[in-house]
Amino acid sequence: MPNGTYSKKVIEHFSNPHNYGKMKNPSGVGRVGNILCGDVLCLYIKVEKNKKGKEIIKDISYETFGCVAAISTSSVVTDLTKGKTLEQALKIDSKKVVKSLGGLPKIKIHCSLLAADALVEAIYDYLSKNKRKIPKELEKKHQRIEKEKKEIEERYKKWMK
Amino acid sequence: MKRIYFDYAATTPVDPRVDKVMRPFFDEKFGNTMSIHSFGQEAKIVLEKSRQTVANLIGAKPNEIVFTGSATESNNLALKGVAFANKDKGKHIIISQIEHPCIMEVAIWLEKQGFEITRLPVDKYGLVNSLDVKKAIRKHTILVSIIHGSNEIGTIQPIEEIGKVCKEKKVYFHTDAAQSFGKIPIDVNKMNIDLLTASSHKIYGPKGAACLFVRQGTKIEPILHGGGQESGLRSSTVNIGAIVGFSKACEICKKEMKKESQRLFKLRDKLIKNVLKIKESHLAGHAKKRLSNNANFWFSFIEGESLVIQLDLLGIAASTGSACSSMKLEPSHVLLAIGLKPQEAHGSLRISLGRWTTEKEIDYLIKVLPKVVKQLRKISPFKKHA
């Protein structure tokens, strides 16, 4: 059925989201919320070394409380990230997410930011848990996301137990 | 795929009986009501006949009906028109917190023009207390405007009580009846209503026609100036085809109101009863004091736009008050006013029934909705097994 708001690709991801669900023993977790609309996204990654000894995102999944755009961006981020090295994964930004979905309505662009932020947070979580050096750029992004997260957690206190 | 329409509160299809009477007015009887030749006079006679029919539905006199282009326009005319015509008496206006956006926005605009607005709270069912209205009225209050049937949660206000208060206090009383007009009996005299907004496309008439009932003697200024149509209150070439359709729609509603609302009550209550079997599902609005065609739910842990699009993929058309589906990314002000938290309003779903809703359609919705809710909860990071 044609939709005047969302691209075909978005609807495809939304009606058949890839890689959703909670992950057992993840290497890193990124939990972010959008202070604008109230969506919440939880992203899990499993990091392993590939044959060349480089760390890659072996597995990735998510849980999303949000709209069509939030769910489809979550889904496409997992597609973009799976099998990539950490360095490659950190280069996936919201622009790339929007592009691979064939565009998003202007008002929904913030949703793509949510998915990209969750990925940043998951990688940050993995690196810091393993006492690894955090790249400057990543640290900066983390600080901004952290600030927004506090507000969202306050809002959803009751459900987050 | 067969599609099912559950969004009659947004707009309705034109009834074939309405369609039929409208058609000649677009080519054969297309005259301008202001023309003095036969084409124009033919249209003028039909216009006045239509006015009578619309007036009949609410116990008004024909000369108290001003045809407009939309309910939004009627509401703008009521508020701005009364505000500017009575600003020497006072600049205070009372509305509720659950008005349609067009009233809310006009109120904000009027504040910028120096008027003072009181926005009355509602209880958890969305009801305005007439005592609150009484207490809020001051010496300089010129207008009270309270929505009759809520477009979102369907709650029907105690309009007669509020009307009585306004009459006692000698303050004009306007009600936005876009959702209730043609669906429940309205008597502007018994209910002490001075101004009332009604719309055609919510009652199986065409879009582009609506009206404002203005009680004789009410001080009001036009917002559209020009050729002086509609007794000078709404200049614009008269949209005769749409008005003829509007009037036919009124005629049908008057005849079928009782039977149709009983039919819808039954279907709606069946729907509500069954949907509330879904865990962590809730009804928004009043169980009894609500429009026969409205059901409004919220589901914990999921988001409304996702819900509506999932249903759409299954051929079911519904609506939501979720922030994600609004242009401002804010949850519905109505749901917040009845005490829902933003995250609760996030999971809202409005189902509105109408003339062509069948029991089979209700049964189909009852069958698929739990599955859709479950699927979205699977993706949600919040409590899973609710």
Short mmCIF file of N, CA, C and O in Angstrom, two decimals, chain A residues 13 43 60 72-82 92 97 112 115-116 119:
data_model
loop_
_atom_site.label_atom_id
_atom_site.label_comp_id
_atom_site.label_asym_id
_atom_site.label_seq_id
_atom_site.Cartn_x
_atom_site.Cartn_y
_atom_site.Cartn_z
N HIS A 13 11.29 -2.25 6.25
CA HIS A 13 11.99 -2.51 7.53
C HIS A 13 11.02 -2.56 8.69
O HIS A 13 11.14 -3.38 9.59
N LEU A 43 20.22 -0.80 22.30
CA LEU A 43 20.97 -1.51 21.26
C LEU A 43 22.04 -2.40 21.91
O LEU A 43 22.76 -1.95 22.80
N ILE A 60 24.37 -8.08 16.52
CA ILE A 60 23.75 -6.83 16.99
C ILE A 60 22.23 -7.00 17.03
O ILE A 60 21.66 -7.66 16.17
N SER A 72 12.28 1.41 12.05
CA SER A 72 12.98 1.11 10.79
C SER A 72 14.44 1.55 10.83
O SER A 72 15.30 0.88 10.26
N THR A 73 14.74 2.66 11.52
CA THR A 73 16.15 3.06 11.60
C THR A 73 16.92 2.08 12.49
O THR A 73 18.06 1.75 12.19
N SER A 74 16.28 1.58 13.55
CA SER A 74 16.93 0.57 14.38
C SER A 74 17.30 -0.63 13.52
O SER A 74 18.42 -1.15 13.58
N SER A 75 16.32 -1.07 12.74
CA SER A 75 16.51 -2.25 11.91
C SER A 75 17.64 -2.04 10.90
O SER A 75 18.53 -2.90 10.74
N VAL A 76 17.65 -0.90 10.24
CA VAL A 76 18.65 -0.68 9.19
C VAL A 76 20.05 -0.48 9.79
O VAL A 76 21.05 -0.88 9.19
N VAL A 77 20.12 0.06 10.98
CA VAL A 77 21.43 0.23 11.63
C VAL A 77 22.07 -1.13 11.90
O VAL A 77 23.27 -1.31 11.71
N THR A 78 21.25 -2.09 12.27
CA THR A 78 21.82 -3.42 12.51
C THR A 78 22.36 -4.02 11.21
O THR A 78 23.41 -4.64 11.20
N ASP A 79 21.64 -3.79 10.13
CA ASP A 79 22.11 -4.27 8.81
C ASP A 79 23.44 -3.62 8.43
O ASP A 79 24.34 -4.28 7.92
N LEU A 80 23.53 -2.31 8.67
CA LEU A 80 24.72 -1.56 8.28
C LEU A 80 25.93 -1.95 9.11
O LEU A 80 27.07 -1.81 8.67
N THR A 81 25.68 -2.40 10.33
CA THR A 81 26.75 -2.57 11.29
C THR A 81 27.30 -3.99 11.38
O THR A 81 28.47 -4.20 11.67
N LYS A 82 26.43 -4.95 11.15
CA LYS A 82 26.79 -6.34 11.36
C LYS A 82 28.05 -6.71 10.56
O LYS A 82 28.11 -6.50 9.35
N ILE A 92 29.30 5.12 10.95
CA ILE A 92 27.89 5.11 10.53
C ILE A 92 27.14 6.21 11.28
O ILE A 92 26.91 6.11 12.48
N VAL A 97 22.28 6.47 7.75
CA VAL A 97 21.07 5.73 8.09
C VAL A 97 19.90 6.21 7.24
O VAL A 97 19.17 5.40 6.64
N SER A 112 16.52 9.06 13.25
CA SER A 112 17.71 8.42 12.71
C SER A 112 18.90 8.73 13.62
O SER A 112 19.84 7.95 13.74
N ALA A 115 19.04 6.10 16.52
CA ALA A 115 19.68 4.83 16.22
C ALA A 115 21.19 4.97 16.15
O ALA A 115 21.93 4.13 16.68
N ALA A 116 21.66 6.06 15.53
CA ALA A 116 23.10 6.28 15.43
C ALA A 116 23.70 6.50 16.82
O ALA A 116 24.78 6.00 17.14
N LEU A 119 24.14 3.26 18.76
CA LEU A 119 25.33 2.54 18.31
C LEU A 119 26.59 3.12 18.98
O LEU A 119 27.44 2.38 19.49
#
